[in-house]
Amino acid sequence: MGINGAKRLYLAIILTFVLSGCASVRHAVPSNLLNSTQVLGMRDIRAFGGIPNNSFKNDFLDLLEREKKEGVSFLEPRISCTYSVLAISGGSANGAYGAGLLNGWSKEGTRPEFKIVTGISTGAIIAPFAFLGSDYDDKLKELYTQYSMKDIVKIKPSQSSLVSIRPLERLIEKYADKKLLKEIAIEYKKGRRLYVGTTNLDAQRLVIWDMGKIASIGDEKALVLFRKIILASTSIPVAFPPVYFTVEVDGKTYDEMHVDGGTTRQVFFIYDVLQGLDSALKEKGIEISKIKYNIYVIRNGYVDPVWEEVPDRLFSVAERSINTMINAQGAGDLYQLYMLTKIGKGEFSLAYIPATSAYSSKELFDTSVTRKLFDLGFKQAEHGYPWKKIPPGIDKGLMNGSDWSKK
């Protein structure tokens, strides 16, 4: 979510009231049962943003304890040993930039094997391939440079959306196959983690899915769920139809309405479901001060303001306003991740599309634009990307003088 074509589609629906009609009968999960649901009988495969989750916390703790026993280097105080995390943002077709950057980074030769990868919206499509490494770079390039609007959506109004996303479903089915799931499961068993975010619209919360755990289940149900989560994470509200998940609580069946993860976050990490981790680490004898990490953030969009003369028309004012709100939300999410690294023992590394490379697109997925964005990301990374160590708009001198920066 977030490029001009997507916003035009979104606004066209809202402003013109294209569709009307009776709503489908639903059986939504009551708020008091929100954290007790199971999907397809699978336990502990997801967490709700902002709600402490013991399963995710204990899993994270087990990973660190396992690596302590094995003497893994990231727990040692040497600067050269770093726990690498990759967080990939939303941005719709702008995901071509992130795909190009990952390809160029592979060519440059310093791309790490990430311990944790998170993805949301278009980042949810990129994340599984980024998780598996450079062997999947060609598939990423193909996904973001070869497909146009007709390969993603079909104009087919319904009571909840303007388009059908069956073409996108077919693409996800093509690329998220049994082989991909098996390889993700292997990496999960090694102690690496892959998370994708969706938005539960009933609860107005981010839902973080443990995609490696789902992949490790390995059956057809797991494959269908894996694909469905990626589809939900990319489903732009109103423009695209919501994705429903059937869940169970105490033998009763309910439905959850999920939409684009970018509705709640433009980029994320799992810190807000790990409350209590610090004290648990101390009990296990793991020194927090020795855990060094680097969060690499790929922002598939613009961070700096992009100047544009706005026509004095309702549609133009509304479109520009939504664009501004999305960019502001994205900036806020970046600041949260940055502050996480300043409070902990982490480093922050940010890549984003420069404001000087704002391209006009004819449609939602314009291959003439996605190829330019891919090439831009590739060229920036192939000789060593100049990662930004601080989000734009923050005074570096002020931050260096703050107590939390003295490590």
GROMACS .gro file of C-alpha atoms in nm:
model
  407
    1MET     CA    1   0.000   0.000   0.000
    2GLY     CA    2   0.121   0.352  -0.061
    3ILE     CA    3   0.198   0.422  -0.430
    4ASN     CA    4   0.001   0.673  -0.632
    5GLY     CA    5  -0.184   0.416  -0.841
    6ALA     CA    6  -0.304   0.229  -0.533
    7LYS     CA    7  -0.421   0.547  -0.366
    8ARG     CA    8  -0.611   0.656  -0.678
    9LEU     CA    9  -0.792   0.323  -0.679
   10TYR     CA   10  -0.862   0.353  -0.308
   11LEU     CA   11  -0.992   0.707  -0.332
   12ALA     CA   12  -1.202   0.640  -0.639
   13ILE     CA   13  -1.403   0.393  -0.437
   14ILE     CA   14  -1.441   0.610  -0.130
   15LEU     CA   15  -1.515   0.941  -0.297
   16THR     CA   16  -1.757   0.821  -0.563
   17PHE     CA   17  -1.937   0.554  -0.353
   18VAL     CA   18  -1.914   0.310  -0.640
   19LEU     CA   19  -2.064   0.019  -0.454
   20SER     CA   20  -2.350  -0.030  -0.214
   21GLY     CA   21  -2.553  -0.322  -0.090
   22CYS     CA   22  -2.619  -0.554   0.199
   23ALA     CA   23  -2.328  -0.680   0.401
   24SER     CA   24  -2.257  -1.051   0.444
   25VAL     CA   25  -2.350  -1.209   0.774
   26ARG     CA   26  -2.039  -1.246   0.987
   27HIS     CA   27  -1.946  -1.418   1.312
   28ALA     CA   28  -1.654  -1.208   1.438
   29VAL     CA   29  -1.442  -1.307   1.736
   30PRO     CA   30  -1.556  -1.131   2.058
   31SER     CA   31  -1.288  -0.898   2.193
   32ASN     CA   32  -1.244  -1.099   2.515
   33LEU     CA   33  -1.156  -1.411   2.314
   34LEU     CA   34  -0.916  -1.239   2.075
   35ASN     CA   35  -0.598  -1.392   2.219
   36SER     CA   36  -0.744  -1.742   2.263
   37THR     CA   37  -0.815  -1.828   1.900
   38GLN     CA   38  -0.659  -2.107   1.697
   39VAL     CA   39  -0.627  -2.119   1.319
   40LEU     CA   40  -0.677  -2.465   1.166
   41GLY     CA   41  -0.589  -2.617   1.501
   42MET     CA   42  -0.234  -2.478   1.483
   43ARG     CA   43  -0.107  -2.351   1.818
   44ASP     CA   44   0.128  -2.059   1.885
   45ILE     CA   45   0.171  -1.953   1.523
   46ARG     CA   46   0.088  -1.585   1.571
   47ALA     CA   47   0.081  -1.292   1.811
   48PHE     CA   48  -0.118  -0.969   1.831
   49GLY     CA   49   0.085  -0.649   1.824
   50GLY     CA   50   0.096  -0.475   2.161
   51ILE     CA   51  -0.017  -0.783   2.356
   52PRO     CA   52   0.252  -0.981   2.546
   53ASN     CA   53   0.285  -1.330   2.400
   54ASN     CA   54   0.452  -1.600   2.609
   55SER     CA   55   0.495  -1.836   2.316
   56PHE     CA   56   0.689  -1.581   2.109
   57LYS     CA   57   0.888  -1.471   2.416
   58ASN     CA   58   0.983  -1.827   2.510
   59ASP     CA   59   1.074  -1.910   2.153
   60PHE     CA   60   1.303  -1.607   2.136
   61LEU     CA   61   1.453  -1.700   2.472
   62ASP     CA   62   1.514  -2.058   2.358
   63LEU     CA   63   1.694  -1.932   2.048
   64LEU     CA   64   1.932  -1.720   2.253
   65GLU     CA   65   1.988  -1.996   2.509
   66ARG     CA   66   2.062  -2.249   2.232
   67GLU     CA   67   2.320  -2.017   2.079
   68LYS     CA   68   2.479  -1.954   2.417
   69LYS     CA   69   2.525  -2.330   2.466
   70GLU     CA   70   2.667  -2.366   2.115
   71GLY     CA   71   2.902  -2.072   2.171
   72VAL     CA   72   2.763  -1.879   1.877
   73SER     CA   73   2.965  -1.565   1.815
   74PHE     CA   74   2.690  -1.304   1.830
   75LEU     CA   75   2.677  -1.347   2.208
   76GLU     CA   76   3.047  -1.264   2.234
   77PRO     CA   77   3.151  -0.900   2.276
   78ARG     CA   78   3.348  -0.879   1.949
   79ILE     CA   79   3.229  -0.597   1.726
   80SER     CA   80   3.259  -0.810   1.411
   81CYS     CA   81   2.989  -1.052   1.530
   82THR     CA   82   2.642  -0.910   1.487
   83TYR     CA   83   2.291  -1.048   1.507
   84SER     CA   84   2.141  -0.939   1.171
   85VAL     CA   85   1.772  -0.852   1.132
   86LEU     CA   86   1.597  -0.741   0.813
   87ALA     CA   87   1.268  -0.549   0.823
   88ILE     CA   88   1.099  -0.490   0.486
   89SER     CA   89   0.827  -0.227   0.459
   90GLY     CA   90   0.511  -0.190   0.257
   91GLY     CA   91   0.496   0.014  -0.060
   92SER     CA   92   0.301  -0.187  -0.321
   93ALA     CA   93   0.481  -0.173  -0.656
   94ASN     CA   94   0.759   0.025  -0.489
   95GLY     CA   95   0.869  -0.316  -0.360
   96ALA     CA   96   1.065  -0.330  -0.685
   97TYR     CA   97   1.316  -0.100  -0.517
   98GLY     CA   98   1.372  -0.343  -0.229
   99ALA     CA   99   1.396  -0.636  -0.470
  100GLY     CA  100   1.662  -0.450  -0.669
  101LEU     CA  101   1.853  -0.351  -0.356
  102LEU     CA  102   1.866  -0.713  -0.234
  103ASN     CA  103   1.989  -0.827  -0.576
  104GLY     CA  104   2.258  -0.560  -0.582
  105TRP     CA  105   2.359  -0.638  -0.224
  106SER     CA  106   2.411  -1.003  -0.321
  107LYS     CA  107   2.635  -0.899  -0.610
  108GLU     CA  108   2.833  -0.668  -0.382
  109GLY     CA  109   2.903  -0.966  -0.157
  110THR     CA  110   2.838  -0.846   0.199
  111ARG     CA  111   2.471  -0.939   0.234
  112PRO     CA  112   2.442  -1.132   0.563
  113GLU     CA  113   2.235  -1.436   0.644
  114PHE     CA  114   1.961  -1.273   0.848
  115LYS     CA  115   1.866  -1.428   1.179
  116ILE     CA  116   1.521  -1.267   1.161
  117VAL     CA  117   1.331  -1.129   0.862
  118THR     CA  118   1.001  -0.941   0.888
  119GLY     CA  119   0.780  -0.826   0.602
  120ILE     CA  120   0.456  -0.639   0.568
  121SER     CA  121   0.236  -0.564   0.264
  122THR     CA  122   0.466  -0.581  -0.041
  123GLY     CA  123   0.740  -0.667   0.210
  124ALA     CA  124   0.545  -0.985   0.290
  125ILE     CA  125   0.597  -1.097  -0.070
  126ILE     CA  126   0.969  -1.014  -0.061
  127ALA     CA  127   1.041  -1.152   0.288
  128PRO     CA  128   1.038  -1.530   0.217
  129PHE     CA  129   1.282  -1.486  -0.072
  130ALA     CA  130   1.505  -1.248   0.127
  131PHE     CA  131   1.499  -1.501   0.413
  132LEU     CA  132   1.625  -1.781   0.188
  133GLY     CA  133   1.905  -1.569   0.045
  134SER     CA  134   2.058  -1.485  -0.290
  135ASP     CA  135   1.953  -1.813  -0.456
  136TYR     CA  136   1.608  -1.655  -0.486
  137ASP     CA  137   1.721  -1.319  -0.627
  138ASP     CA  138   1.614  -1.411  -0.980
  139LYS     CA  139   1.261  -1.489  -0.863
  140LEU     CA  140   1.245  -1.154  -0.683
  141LYS     CA  141   1.354  -0.973  -0.997
  142GLU     CA  142   1.097  -1.159  -1.204
  143LEU     CA  143   0.816  -1.084  -0.959
  144TYR     CA  144   0.881  -0.711  -0.953
  145THR     CA  145   0.977  -0.640  -1.314
  146GLN     CA  146   0.770  -0.877  -1.530
  147TYR     CA  147   0.412  -0.834  -1.406
  148SER     CA  148   0.175  -0.547  -1.477
  149MET     CA  149  -0.170  -0.445  -1.347
  150LYS     CA  150  -0.356  -0.718  -1.537
  151ASP     CA  151  -0.136  -0.983  -1.375
  152ILE     CA  152  -0.222  -0.859  -1.024
  153VAL     CA  153  -0.591  -0.762  -1.020
  154LYS     CA  154  -0.905  -0.784  -1.228
  155ILE     CA  155  -1.170  -0.511  -1.224
  156LYS     CA  156  -1.466  -0.688  -1.068
  157PRO     CA  157  -1.670  -0.482  -0.819
  158SER     CA  158  -1.812  -0.657  -0.515
  159GLN     CA  159  -1.978  -0.544  -0.193
  160SER     CA  160  -1.637  -0.501  -0.024
  161SER     CA  161  -1.395  -0.411  -0.304
  162LEU     CA  162  -1.354  -0.280  -0.654
  163VAL     CA  163  -1.126  -0.555  -0.785
  164SER     CA  164  -1.075  -0.927  -0.771
  165ILE     CA  165  -0.730  -1.036  -0.659
  166ARG     CA  166  -0.753  -1.384  -0.804
  167PRO     CA  167  -0.462  -1.305  -1.042
  168LEU     CA  168  -0.247  -1.212  -0.740
  169GLU     CA  169  -0.355  -1.533  -0.566
  170ARG     CA  170  -0.233  -1.732  -0.865
  171LEU     CA  171   0.103  -1.556  -0.858
  172ILE     CA  172   0.143  -1.630  -0.487
  173GLU     CA  173   0.052  -1.993  -0.552
  174LYS     CA  174   0.313  -2.007  -0.827
  175TYR     CA  175   0.602  -1.866  -0.623
  176ALA     CA  176   0.512  -1.985  -0.271
  177ASP     CA  177   0.529  -2.353  -0.361
  178LYS     CA  178   0.606  -2.669  -0.163
  179LYS     CA  179   0.978  -2.637  -0.232
  180LEU     CA  180   0.989  -2.285  -0.087
  181LEU     CA  181   0.796  -2.398   0.220
  182LYS     CA  182   1.032  -2.691   0.275
  183GLU     CA  183   1.340  -2.469   0.255
  184ILE     CA  184   1.192  -2.217   0.499
  185ALA     CA  185   1.114  -2.504   0.740
  186ILE     CA  186   1.479  -2.617   0.724
  187GLU     CA  187   1.601  -2.268   0.816
  188TYR     CA  188   1.342  -2.246   1.094
  189LYS     CA  189   1.481  -2.562   1.252
  190LYS     CA  190   1.827  -2.404   1.241
  191GLY     CA  191   1.696  -2.123   1.462
  192ARG     CA  192   1.618  -1.855   1.204
  193ARG     CA  193   1.282  -1.676   1.206
  194LEU     CA  194   1.050  -1.530   0.941
  195TYR     CA  195   0.753  -1.311   1.038
  196VAL     CA  196   0.478  -1.153   0.827
  197GLY     CA  197   0.228  -0.893   0.947
  198THR     CA  198  -0.141  -0.854   0.863
  199THR     CA  199  -0.407  -0.626   1.010
  200ASN     CA  200  -0.703  -0.774   1.197
  201LEU     CA  201  -0.960  -0.509   1.107
  202ASP     CA  202  -1.210  -0.611   1.376
  203ALA     CA  203  -0.945  -0.575   1.647
  204GLN     CA  204  -0.757  -0.285   1.482
  205ARG     CA  205  -0.434  -0.469   1.560
  206LEU     CA  206  -0.125  -0.590   1.382
  207VAL     CA  207  -0.108  -0.970   1.369
  208ILE     CA  208   0.243  -1.118   1.354
  209TRP     CA  209   0.257  -1.463   1.194
  210ASP     CA  210   0.543  -1.707   1.256
  211MET     CA  211   0.584  -1.820   0.896
  212GLY     CA  212   0.871  -2.058   0.971
  213LYS     CA  213   0.666  -2.246   1.227
  214ILE     CA  214   0.377  -2.272   0.982
  215ALA     CA  215   0.615  -2.395   0.711
  216SER     CA  216   0.760  -2.657   0.948
  217ILE     CA  217   0.415  -2.815   0.986
  218GLY     CA  218   0.463  -2.909   0.623
  219ASP     CA  219   0.118  -3.029   0.516
  220GLU     CA  220  -0.125  -2.892   0.258
  221LYS     CA  221  -0.314  -2.691   0.519
  222ALA     CA  222   0.008  -2.516   0.616
  223LEU     CA  223   0.085  -2.433   0.253
  224VAL     CA  224  -0.263  -2.288   0.197
  225LEU     CA  225  -0.239  -2.083   0.518
  226PHE     CA  226   0.111  -1.958   0.432
  227ARG     CA  227  -0.015  -1.827   0.097
  228LYS     CA  228  -0.329  -1.681   0.250
  229ILE     CA  229  -0.129  -1.479   0.504
  230ILE     CA  230   0.083  -1.322   0.230
  231LEU     CA  231  -0.232  -1.242   0.034
  232ALA     CA  232  -0.394  -1.080   0.339
  233SER     CA  233  -0.085  -0.873   0.411
  234THR     CA  234  -0.102  -0.722   0.061
  235SER     CA  235  -0.479  -0.663   0.046
  236ILE     CA  236  -0.523  -0.284   0.026
  237PRO     CA  237  -0.844  -0.201   0.217
  238VAL     CA  238  -1.148  -0.122   0.001
  239ALA     CA  239  -0.953  -0.151  -0.325
  240PHE     CA  240  -0.881  -0.520  -0.261
  241PRO     CA  241  -1.123  -0.756  -0.084
  242PRO     CA  242  -1.047  -0.847   0.278
  243VAL     CA  243  -0.916  -1.196   0.351
  244TYR     CA  244  -1.104  -1.406   0.605
  245PHE     CA  245  -0.950  -1.655   0.846
  246THR     CA  246  -1.165  -1.918   1.014
  247VAL     CA  247  -1.067  -1.955   1.379
  248GLU     CA  248  -1.184  -2.160   1.674
  249VAL     CA  249  -1.229  -2.090   2.045
  250ASP     CA  250  -1.368  -2.348   2.289
  251GLY     CA  251  -1.513  -2.553   2.005
  252LYS     CA  252  -1.691  -2.254   1.846
  253THR     CA  253  -1.605  -2.120   1.501
  254TYR     CA  254  -1.558  -1.752   1.418
  255ASP     CA  255  -1.426  -1.548   1.128
  256GLU     CA  256  -1.158  -1.280   1.130
  257MET     CA  257  -1.135  -1.003   0.869
  258HIS     CA  258  -0.776  -0.925   0.771
  259VAL     CA  259  -0.641  -0.656   0.539
  260ASP     CA  260  -0.309  -0.504   0.436
  261GLY     CA  261  -0.057  -0.511   0.718
  262GLY     CA  262   0.040  -0.157   0.618
  263THR     CA  263  -0.290  -0.037   0.765
  264THR     CA  264  -0.135  -0.064   1.111
  265ARG     CA  265   0.241  -0.062   1.041
  266GLN     CA  266   0.457   0.026   0.744
  267VAL     CA  267   0.745  -0.178   0.890
  268PHE     CA  268   0.775  -0.380   1.212
  269PHE     CA  269   0.979  -0.588   1.452
  270ILE     CA  270   0.846  -0.820   1.724
  271TYR     CA  271   0.965  -0.621   2.027
  272ASP     CA  272   0.613  -0.526   2.141
  273VAL     CA  273   0.510  -0.889   2.197
  274LEU     CA  274   0.826  -0.982   2.392
  275GLN     CA  275   0.748  -0.804   2.721
  276GLY     CA  276   0.929  -0.976   3.006
  277LEU     CA  277   1.219  -1.096   2.793
  278ASP     CA  278   1.481  -0.896   2.985
  279SER     CA  279   1.407  -1.057   3.321
  280ALA     CA  280   1.381  -1.402   3.160
  281LEU     CA  281   1.725  -1.359   3.003
  282LYS     CA  282   1.875  -1.268   3.338
  283GLU     CA  283   1.727  -1.583   3.493
  284LYS     CA  284   1.894  -1.789   3.220
  285GLY     CA  285   2.228  -1.620   3.278
  286ILE     CA  286   2.238  -1.455   2.937
  287GLU     CA  287   2.400  -1.114   2.948
  288ILE     CA  288   2.186  -0.865   2.759
  289SER     CA  289   2.483  -0.632   2.719
  290LYS     CA  290   2.658  -0.890   2.497
  291ILE     CA  291   2.372  -0.922   2.249
  292LYS     CA  292   2.463  -0.700   1.955
  293TYR     CA  293   2.237  -0.667   1.655
  294ASN     CA  294   2.188  -0.464   1.342
  295ILE     CA  295   1.837  -0.395   1.214
  296TYR     CA  296   1.850  -0.332   0.840
  297VAL     CA  297   1.534  -0.156   0.726
  298ILE     CA  298   1.432  -0.144   0.360
  299ARG     CA  299   1.170   0.127   0.320
  300ASN     CA  300   0.995   0.068  -0.012
  301GLY     CA  301   0.891   0.428  -0.034
  302TYR     CA  302   0.995   0.785   0.034
  303VAL     CA  303   1.102   0.919   0.370
  304ASP     CA  304   1.188   1.275   0.272
  305PRO     CA  305   0.893   1.494   0.162
  306VAL     CA  306   0.833   1.493  -0.213
  307TRP     CA  307   0.723   1.836  -0.337
  308GLU     CA  308   0.427   1.847  -0.575
  309GLU     CA  309   0.189   2.127  -0.671
  310VAL     CA  310  -0.158   2.008  -0.570
  311PRO     CA  311  -0.449   2.112  -0.797
  312ASP     CA  312  -0.741   2.281  -0.622
  313ARG     CA  313  -0.973   1.982  -0.672
  314LEU     CA  314  -1.139   1.751  -0.421
  315PHE     CA  315  -0.983   1.434  -0.560
  316SER     CA  316  -0.633   1.585  -0.574
  317VAL     CA  317  -0.651   1.725  -0.221
  318ALA     CA  318  -0.779   1.393  -0.082
  319GLU     CA  319  -0.517   1.190  -0.269
  320ARG     CA  320  -0.232   1.411  -0.155
  321SER     CA  321  -0.361   1.405   0.205
  322ILE     CA  322  -0.368   1.024   0.216
  323ASN     CA  323  -0.020   1.016   0.059
  324THR     CA  324   0.106   1.249   0.332
  325MET     CA  325  -0.054   1.042   0.611
  326ILE     CA  326   0.099   0.718   0.479
  327ASN     CA  327   0.443   0.878   0.457
  328ALA     CA  328   0.409   1.019   0.809
  329GLN     CA  329   0.305   0.677   0.943
  330GLY     CA  330   0.607   0.521   0.773
  331ALA     CA  331   0.839   0.778   0.929
  332GLY     CA  332   0.691   0.712   1.274
  333ASP     CA  333   0.751   0.339   1.238
  334LEU     CA  334   1.114   0.405   1.142
  335TYR     CA  335   1.162   0.623   1.450
  336GLN     CA  336   1.027   0.342   1.672
  337LEU     CA  337   1.279   0.094   1.534
  338TYR     CA  338   1.556   0.350   1.565
  339MET     CA  339   1.473   0.414   1.931
  340LEU     CA  340   1.472   0.037   1.993
  341THR     CA  341   1.835   0.022   1.877
  342LYS     CA  342   1.935   0.327   2.081
  343ILE     CA  343   1.789   0.182   2.402
  344GLY     CA  344   1.943  -0.162   2.337
  345LYS     CA  345   2.279  -0.268   2.196
  346GLY     CA  346   2.174  -0.236   1.836
  347GLU     CA  347   2.263  -0.059   1.518
  348PHE     CA  348   2.012   0.097   1.283
  349SER     CA  349   2.066   0.082   0.906
  350LEU     CA  350   1.809   0.235   0.671
  351ALA     CA  351   1.761   0.232   0.293
  352TYR     CA  352   1.482   0.416   0.114
  353ILE     CA  353   1.386   0.562  -0.223
  354PRO     CA  354   1.531   0.913  -0.259
  355ALA     CA  355   1.284   1.194  -0.318
  356THR     CA  356   1.468   1.274  -0.641
  357SER     CA  357   1.350   0.943  -0.785
  358ALA     CA  358   0.973   0.996  -0.773
  359TYR     CA  359   0.825   0.839  -1.086
  360SER     CA  360   0.475   0.892  -1.227
  361SER     CA  361   0.291   0.568  -1.302
  362LYS     CA  362   0.008   0.507  -1.547
  363GLU     CA  363  -0.144   0.225  -1.344
  364LEU     CA  364  -0.111   0.040  -1.014
  365PHE     CA  365   0.169  -0.182  -1.143
  366ASP     CA  366   0.347  -0.006  -1.428
  367THR     CA  367   0.643  -0.217  -1.545
  368SER     CA  368   0.817   0.086  -1.693
  369VAL     CA  369   0.831   0.227  -1.338
  370THR     CA  370   0.898  -0.096  -1.146
  371ARG     CA  371   1.197  -0.170  -1.371
  372LYS     CA  372   1.338   0.176  -1.302
  373LEU     CA  373   1.294   0.124  -0.928
  374PHE     CA  374   1.455  -0.220  -0.943
  375ASP     CA  375   1.752  -0.080  -1.134
  376LEU     CA  376   1.780   0.209  -0.888
  377GLY     CA  377   1.798  -0.024  -0.587
  378PHE     CA  378   2.039  -0.256  -0.766
  379LYS     CA  379   2.281   0.020  -0.869
  380GLN     CA  380   2.278   0.175  -0.522
  381ALA     CA  381   2.367  -0.158  -0.359
  382GLU     CA  382   2.605  -0.330  -0.602
  383HIS     CA  383   2.903  -0.116  -0.496
  384GLY     CA  384   2.805  -0.093  -0.127
  385TYR     CA  385   2.487   0.079  -0.016
  386PRO     CA  386   2.546   0.388   0.202
  387TRP     CA  387   2.312   0.281   0.483
  388LYS     CA  388   2.162   0.570   0.677
  389LYS     CA  389   2.237   0.532   1.048
  390ILE     CA  390   1.971   0.773   1.162
  391PRO     CA  391   1.621   0.848   1.024
  392PRO     CA  392   1.579   1.182   0.846
  393GLY     CA  393   1.452   1.460   1.069
  394ILE     CA  394   1.645   1.358   1.383
  395ASP     CA  395   1.929   1.576   1.507
  396LYS     CA  396   2.235   1.349   1.516
  397GLY     CA  397   2.425   1.568   1.759
  398LEU     CA  398   2.134   1.570   2.002
  399MET     CA  399   2.098   1.191   1.988
  400ASN     CA  400   2.471   1.137   2.044
  401GLY     CA  401   2.446   1.344   2.361
  402SER     CA  402   2.154   1.143   2.503
  403ASP     CA  403   2.196   0.896   2.788
  404TRP     CA  404   2.063   0.598   2.589
  405SER     CA  405   2.335   0.643   2.324
  406LYS     CA  406   2.615   0.586   2.579
  407LYS     CA  407   2.670   0.214   2.559
   0.00000   0.00000   0.00000
